[in-house]
Coordinates of C-alpha atoms in Angstrom, one line a residue:
X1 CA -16.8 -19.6 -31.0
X2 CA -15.1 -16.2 -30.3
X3 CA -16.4 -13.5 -27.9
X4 CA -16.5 -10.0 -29.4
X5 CA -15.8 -8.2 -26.8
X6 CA -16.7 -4.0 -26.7
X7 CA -14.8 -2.0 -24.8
X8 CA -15.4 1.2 -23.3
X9 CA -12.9 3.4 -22.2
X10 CA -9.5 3.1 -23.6
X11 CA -7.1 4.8 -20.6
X12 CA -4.4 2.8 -19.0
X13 CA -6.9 -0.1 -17.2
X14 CA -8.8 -0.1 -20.5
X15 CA -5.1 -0.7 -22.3
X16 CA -4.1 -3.5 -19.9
X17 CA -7.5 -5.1 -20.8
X18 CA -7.4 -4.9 -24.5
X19 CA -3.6 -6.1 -24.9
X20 CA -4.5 -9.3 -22.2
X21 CA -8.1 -9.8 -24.2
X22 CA -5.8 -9.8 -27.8
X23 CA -2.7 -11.3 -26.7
X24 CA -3.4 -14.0 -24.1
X25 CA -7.2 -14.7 -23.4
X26 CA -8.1 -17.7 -25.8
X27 CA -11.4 -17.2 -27.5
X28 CA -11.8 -13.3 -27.2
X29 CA -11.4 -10.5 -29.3
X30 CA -11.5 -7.1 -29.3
X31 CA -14.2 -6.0 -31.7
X32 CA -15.1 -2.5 -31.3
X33 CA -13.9 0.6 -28.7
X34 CA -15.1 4.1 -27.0
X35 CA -13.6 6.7 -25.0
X36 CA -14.1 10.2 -24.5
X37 CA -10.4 11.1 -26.2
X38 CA -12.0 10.0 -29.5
X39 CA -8.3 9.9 -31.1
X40 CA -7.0 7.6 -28.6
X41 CA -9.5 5.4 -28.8
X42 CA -9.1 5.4 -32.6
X43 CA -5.1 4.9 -31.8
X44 CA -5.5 1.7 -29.9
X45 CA -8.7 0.2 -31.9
X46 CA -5.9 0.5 -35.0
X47 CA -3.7 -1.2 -33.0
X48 CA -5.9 -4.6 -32.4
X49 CA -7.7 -4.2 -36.1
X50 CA -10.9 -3.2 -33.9
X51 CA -13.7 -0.4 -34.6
X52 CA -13.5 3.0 -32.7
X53 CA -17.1 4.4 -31.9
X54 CA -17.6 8.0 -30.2
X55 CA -19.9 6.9 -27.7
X56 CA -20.1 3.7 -25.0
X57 CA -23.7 3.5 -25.6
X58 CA -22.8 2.9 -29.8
X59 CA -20.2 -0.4 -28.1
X60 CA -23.1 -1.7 -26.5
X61 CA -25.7 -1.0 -29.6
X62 CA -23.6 -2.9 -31.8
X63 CA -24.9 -6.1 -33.0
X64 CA -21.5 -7.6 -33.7
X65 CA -20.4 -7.0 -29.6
X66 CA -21.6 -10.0 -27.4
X67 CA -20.0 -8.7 -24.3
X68 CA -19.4 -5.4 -22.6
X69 CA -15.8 -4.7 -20.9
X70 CA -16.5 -1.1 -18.5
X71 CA -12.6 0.7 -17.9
X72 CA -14.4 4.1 -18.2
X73 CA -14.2 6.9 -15.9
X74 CA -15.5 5.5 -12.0
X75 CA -18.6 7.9 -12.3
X76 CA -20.1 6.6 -16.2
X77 CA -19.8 2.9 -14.6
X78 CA -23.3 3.2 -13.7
X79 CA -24.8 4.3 -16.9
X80 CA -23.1 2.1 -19.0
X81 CA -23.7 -1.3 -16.7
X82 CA -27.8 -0.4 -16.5
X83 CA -27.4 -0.1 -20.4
X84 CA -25.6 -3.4 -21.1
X85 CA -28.3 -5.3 -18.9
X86 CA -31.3 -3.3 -21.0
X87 CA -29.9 -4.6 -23.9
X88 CA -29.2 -8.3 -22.4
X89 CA -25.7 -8.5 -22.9
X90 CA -22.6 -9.8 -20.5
X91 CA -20.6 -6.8 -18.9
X92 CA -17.5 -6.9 -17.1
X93 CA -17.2 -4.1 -15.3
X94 CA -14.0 -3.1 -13.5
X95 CA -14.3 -1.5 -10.0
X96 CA -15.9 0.3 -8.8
X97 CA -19.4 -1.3 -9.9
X98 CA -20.7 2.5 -9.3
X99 CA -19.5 5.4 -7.2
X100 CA -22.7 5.0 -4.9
X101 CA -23.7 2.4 -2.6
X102 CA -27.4 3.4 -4.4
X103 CA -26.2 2.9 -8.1
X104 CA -24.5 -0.1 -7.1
X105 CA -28.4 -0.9 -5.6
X106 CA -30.2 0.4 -8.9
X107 CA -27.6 -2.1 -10.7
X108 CA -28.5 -5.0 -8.3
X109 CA -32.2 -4.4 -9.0
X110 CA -31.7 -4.1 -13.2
X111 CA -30.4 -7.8 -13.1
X112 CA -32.7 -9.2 -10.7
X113 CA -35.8 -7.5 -12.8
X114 CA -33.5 -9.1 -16.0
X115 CA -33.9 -12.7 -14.6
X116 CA -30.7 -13.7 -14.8
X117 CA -26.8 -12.5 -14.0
X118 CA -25.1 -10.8 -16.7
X119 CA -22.5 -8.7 -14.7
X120 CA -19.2 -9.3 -13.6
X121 CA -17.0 -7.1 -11.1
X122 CA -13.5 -6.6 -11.2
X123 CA -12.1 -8.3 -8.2
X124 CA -9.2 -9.5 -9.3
X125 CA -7.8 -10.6 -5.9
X126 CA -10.2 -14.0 -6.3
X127 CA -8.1 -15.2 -8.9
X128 CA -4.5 -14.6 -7.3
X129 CA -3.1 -18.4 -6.8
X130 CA -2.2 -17.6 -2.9
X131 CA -5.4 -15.8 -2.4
X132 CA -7.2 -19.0 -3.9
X133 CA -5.0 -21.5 -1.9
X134 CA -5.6 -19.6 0.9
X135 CA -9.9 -19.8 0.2
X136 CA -9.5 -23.6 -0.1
X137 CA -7.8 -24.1 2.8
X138 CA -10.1 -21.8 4.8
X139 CA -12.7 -23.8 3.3
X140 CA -11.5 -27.2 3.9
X141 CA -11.4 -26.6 7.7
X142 CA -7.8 -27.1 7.8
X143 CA -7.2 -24.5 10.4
X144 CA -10.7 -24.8 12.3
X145 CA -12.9 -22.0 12.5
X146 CA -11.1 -18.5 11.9
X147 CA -10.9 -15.9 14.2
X148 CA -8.6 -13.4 13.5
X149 CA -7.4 -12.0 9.8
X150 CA -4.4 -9.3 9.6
X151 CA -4.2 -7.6 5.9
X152 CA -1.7 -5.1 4.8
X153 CA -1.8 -3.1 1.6
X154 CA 1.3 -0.6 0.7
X155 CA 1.7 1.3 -2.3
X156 CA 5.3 3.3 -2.4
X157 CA 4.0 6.8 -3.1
X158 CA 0.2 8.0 -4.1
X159 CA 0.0 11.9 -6.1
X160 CA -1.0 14.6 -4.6
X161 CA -4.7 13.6 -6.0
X162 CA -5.0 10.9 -3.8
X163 CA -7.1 11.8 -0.4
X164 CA -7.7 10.2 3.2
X165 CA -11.4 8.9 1.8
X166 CA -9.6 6.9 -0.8
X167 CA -7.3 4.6 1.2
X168 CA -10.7 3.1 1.6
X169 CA -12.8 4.1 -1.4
X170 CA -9.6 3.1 -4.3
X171 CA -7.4 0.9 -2.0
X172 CA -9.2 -1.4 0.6
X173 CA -12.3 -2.3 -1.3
X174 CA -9.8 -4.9 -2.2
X175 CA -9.2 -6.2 1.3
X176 CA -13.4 -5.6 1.7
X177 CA -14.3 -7.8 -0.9
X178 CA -11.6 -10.1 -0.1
X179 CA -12.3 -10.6 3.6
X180 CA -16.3 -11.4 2.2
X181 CA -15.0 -14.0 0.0
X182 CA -12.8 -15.4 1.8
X183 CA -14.7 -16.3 5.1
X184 CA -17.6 -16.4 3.4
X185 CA -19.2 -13.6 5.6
X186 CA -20.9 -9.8 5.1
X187 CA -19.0 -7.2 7.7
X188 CA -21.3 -6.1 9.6
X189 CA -19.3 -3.3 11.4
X190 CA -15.9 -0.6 10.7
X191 CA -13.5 1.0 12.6
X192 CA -10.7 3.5 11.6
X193 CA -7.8 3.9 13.3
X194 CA -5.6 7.0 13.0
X195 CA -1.6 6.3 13.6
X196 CA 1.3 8.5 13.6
X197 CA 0.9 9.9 10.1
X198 CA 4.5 9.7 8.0
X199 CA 6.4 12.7 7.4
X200 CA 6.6 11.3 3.7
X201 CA 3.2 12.0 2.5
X202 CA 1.4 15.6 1.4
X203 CA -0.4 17.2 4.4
X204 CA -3.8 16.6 3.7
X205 CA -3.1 12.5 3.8
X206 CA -3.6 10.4 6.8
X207 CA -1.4 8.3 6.0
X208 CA -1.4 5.2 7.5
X209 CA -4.4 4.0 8.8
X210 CA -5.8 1.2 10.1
X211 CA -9.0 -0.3 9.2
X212 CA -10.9 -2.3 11.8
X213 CA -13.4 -4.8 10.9
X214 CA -16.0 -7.2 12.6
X215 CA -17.8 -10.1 10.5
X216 CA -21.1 -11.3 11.1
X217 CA -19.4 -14.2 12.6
X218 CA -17.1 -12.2 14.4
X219 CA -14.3 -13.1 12.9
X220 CA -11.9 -9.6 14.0
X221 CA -10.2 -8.1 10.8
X222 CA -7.1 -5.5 10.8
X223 CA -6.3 -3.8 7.3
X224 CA -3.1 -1.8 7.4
X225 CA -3.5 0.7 4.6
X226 CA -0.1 2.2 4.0
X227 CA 0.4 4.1 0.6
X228 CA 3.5 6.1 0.8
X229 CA 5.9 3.3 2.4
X230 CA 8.6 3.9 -0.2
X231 CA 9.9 0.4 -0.7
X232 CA 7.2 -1.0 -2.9
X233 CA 4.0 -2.3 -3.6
X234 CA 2.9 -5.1 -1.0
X235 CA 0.1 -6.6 0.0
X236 CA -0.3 -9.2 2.5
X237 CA -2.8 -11.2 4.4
X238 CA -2.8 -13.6 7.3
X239 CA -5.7 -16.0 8.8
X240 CA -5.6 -17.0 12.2
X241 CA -7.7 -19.9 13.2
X242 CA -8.4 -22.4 16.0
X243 CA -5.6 -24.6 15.0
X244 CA -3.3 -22.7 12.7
X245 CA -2.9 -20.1 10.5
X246 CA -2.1 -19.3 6.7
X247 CA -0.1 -16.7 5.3
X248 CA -0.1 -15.3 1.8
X249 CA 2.8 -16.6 -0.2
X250 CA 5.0 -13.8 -1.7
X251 CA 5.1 -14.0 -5.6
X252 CA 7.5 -15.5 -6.9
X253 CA 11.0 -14.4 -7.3
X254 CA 14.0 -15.4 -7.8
X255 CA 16.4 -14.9 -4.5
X256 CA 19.9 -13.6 -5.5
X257 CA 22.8 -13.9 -3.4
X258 CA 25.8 -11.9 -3.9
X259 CA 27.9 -9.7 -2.1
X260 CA 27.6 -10.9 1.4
X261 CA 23.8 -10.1 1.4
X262 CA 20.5 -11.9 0.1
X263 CA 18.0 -10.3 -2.0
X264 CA 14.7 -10.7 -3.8
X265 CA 12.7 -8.1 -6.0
X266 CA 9.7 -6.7 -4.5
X267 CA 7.0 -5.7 -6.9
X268 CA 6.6 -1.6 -7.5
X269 CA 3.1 -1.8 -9.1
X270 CA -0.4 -3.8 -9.0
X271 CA 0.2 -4.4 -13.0
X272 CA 3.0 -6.9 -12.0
X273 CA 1.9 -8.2 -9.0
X274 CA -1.9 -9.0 -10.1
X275 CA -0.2 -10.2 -13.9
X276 CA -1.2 -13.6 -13.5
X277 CA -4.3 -13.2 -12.0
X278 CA -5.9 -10.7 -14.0
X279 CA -5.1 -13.4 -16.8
X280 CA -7.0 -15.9 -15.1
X281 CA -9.8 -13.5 -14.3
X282 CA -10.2 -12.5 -17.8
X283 CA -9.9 -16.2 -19.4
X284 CA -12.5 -17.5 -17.1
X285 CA -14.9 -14.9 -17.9
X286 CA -14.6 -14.8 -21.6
X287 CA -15.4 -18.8 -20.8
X288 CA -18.0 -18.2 -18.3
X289 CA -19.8 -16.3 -21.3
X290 CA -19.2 -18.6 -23.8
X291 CA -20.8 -21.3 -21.4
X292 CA -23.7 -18.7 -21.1
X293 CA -23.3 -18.3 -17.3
X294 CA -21.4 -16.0 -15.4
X295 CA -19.7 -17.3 -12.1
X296 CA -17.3 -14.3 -10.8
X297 CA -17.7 -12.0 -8.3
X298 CA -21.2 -10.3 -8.9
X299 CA -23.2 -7.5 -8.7
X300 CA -24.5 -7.9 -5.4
X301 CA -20.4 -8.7 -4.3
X302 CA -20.2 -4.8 -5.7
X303 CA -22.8 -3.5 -3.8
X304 CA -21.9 -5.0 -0.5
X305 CA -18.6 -3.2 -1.1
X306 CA -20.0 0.0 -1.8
X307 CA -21.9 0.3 1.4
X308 CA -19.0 -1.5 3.8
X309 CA -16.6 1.7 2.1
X310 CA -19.6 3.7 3.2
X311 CA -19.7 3.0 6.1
X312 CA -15.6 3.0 6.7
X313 CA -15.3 6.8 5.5
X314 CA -18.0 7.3 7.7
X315 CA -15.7 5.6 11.1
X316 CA -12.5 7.3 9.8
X317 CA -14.1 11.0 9.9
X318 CA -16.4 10.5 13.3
X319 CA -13.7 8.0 14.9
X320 CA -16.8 5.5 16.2
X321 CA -17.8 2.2 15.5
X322 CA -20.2 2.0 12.7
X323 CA -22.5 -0.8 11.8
X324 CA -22.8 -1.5 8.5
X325 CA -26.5 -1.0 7.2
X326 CA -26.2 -4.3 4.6
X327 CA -29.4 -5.7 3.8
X328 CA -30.0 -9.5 3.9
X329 CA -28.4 -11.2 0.3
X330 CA -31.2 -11.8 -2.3
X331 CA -31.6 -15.5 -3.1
X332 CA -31.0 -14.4 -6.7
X333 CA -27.4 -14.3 -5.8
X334 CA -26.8 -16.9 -3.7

């Protein structure tokens, strides 16, 4: 059995998506498209012998589209995930679930009134080998209980666009949902801390900060969000615990030595660095469909994100500590 797989929104993300759905996802295919440029999205569905509608809400009324892929605009994610689960099919939606910690909530209760999951987020990070490894080791007790995790996430330069509320909003919700995931643990308060700013940003960035977080365990959590280092695209992560740590692997690269020095590559965008596991994210979905139950990170995993963010933006502009108002997990998504 194949997948047909509708896709809304047909920008870069939505690009990425369709070439790895037609090109190296086994059992998928790219059936119809939307996006608000009509003529794009009539470009690309040419290019994959797909249909281009006008309208998301026309992918997800079509009869011949058993699963929903969201790479829309951030603030449509809502409408269009609510609609998939009215008509009772799968969605993949990529982050943000919503733009609101309450639309994320509105989504959460849709599925729950539904009976059964049918959406899938777009953390990507679950399905990186080292981040994986890294889970399984956490898991297996191999270091004892954790205590400590330092992250780091560097982008060489962000656009003028880009503002302080997004270094938590656009960057670290990858770091938030990771730190859940991998300790297994809601955050249950945030921190921001405000460092010398670099001279190589525009003048309405803080830029770096540092994002302090405590876990209901109290596991302590430092995310270093750093998006105009210049150098690259880097992300890192480090668990300390009661008898050792673990470190994220670099990807890997090839280590050339020439000319009295030693060199490796560093990766310049998330595209490259997140290649393979965007692969594996996608493949595992298109089977977690075909097996009729979804497994990745969920709805309520989106929502718990939302309202940790929240409550970040809300440290870095009154400089306090601020708990985290997370209600307790619904047994539906345990």
């Amino acid at each position: 059995m194949t997948v047909q797989v509708g896709v809304i929104g047909t920008g870069m993300i939505g690009q990425e998506h369709i070439r790895r759905l037609t090109d190296t996802v086994a059992g998928a295919r790219v059936s119809t498209v939307s996006d608000v440029d009509t003529e794009r999205a009539k470009e690309v569905a040419s290019g994959v012998d797909a249909r281009a509608v006008d309208t998301g809400q026309e992918v997800i009324d079509d009869p011949a589209v058993d699963a929903v892929l969201v790479t829309s605009w951030g603030p449509t994610h809502a409408e269009y995930v609510l609609a998939a689960i009215e008509a009772g099919k799968y969605v993949f939606c990529e982050k943000p679930l919503a733009t609101t910690a309450e639309d994320c909530r509105r989504i959460v209760d849709a599925e729950m009134a539904r009976g059964r999951r049918l959406v899938q987020v777009g953390f990507m990070r679950r399905y990186d080998p080292g981040y994986r490894a890294m889970k399984d080791a956490i898991d297996s007790g191999s270091i004892g209980a954790a205590l400590l995790m330092h992250c780091a996430h560097r982008n060489a330069t962000v656009p003028e666009t880009y503002h302080s509320e997004m270094a938590t909003h656009d960057t670290a919700i990858h770091e938030i949902d990771t730190v859940r995931w991998l300790l297994n643990e809601e955050i249950r308060s945030a921190q921001v801390l405000k460092p010398r700013t670099t001279s190589l940003r525009f003048e309405h960035l803080q830029d770096p900060q540092i994002l302090l977080f405590e876990t209901a365990g109290g596991v302590r959590v430092d995310v270093e969000v750093f998006v105009n280092c210049q150098y690259g695209y880097d992300i890192r992560c480090e668990t300390v615990g009661e008898r050792g740590t673990l470190t994220l692997p670099d990807p890997h690269q090839v280590v050339l030595r020439s000319d009295s020095q030693v060199r490796t590559h560093v990766h310049q965008h998330w595209k490259t660095r997140f290649a393979e596991a965007f692969d594996v994210e996608f493949q595992e979905w298109v089977g977690s469909v075909l097996d009729d139950e979804i497994a990745g990170p969920s709805s309520w995993d989106g929502y718990a994100a939302a309202v940790t963010a929240d409550a970040t933006v809300q440290a870095l502009h009154s400089g306090r500590v601020v708990d985290v108002p997370l209600p307790e997990r619904p047994a539906f998504y345990a």
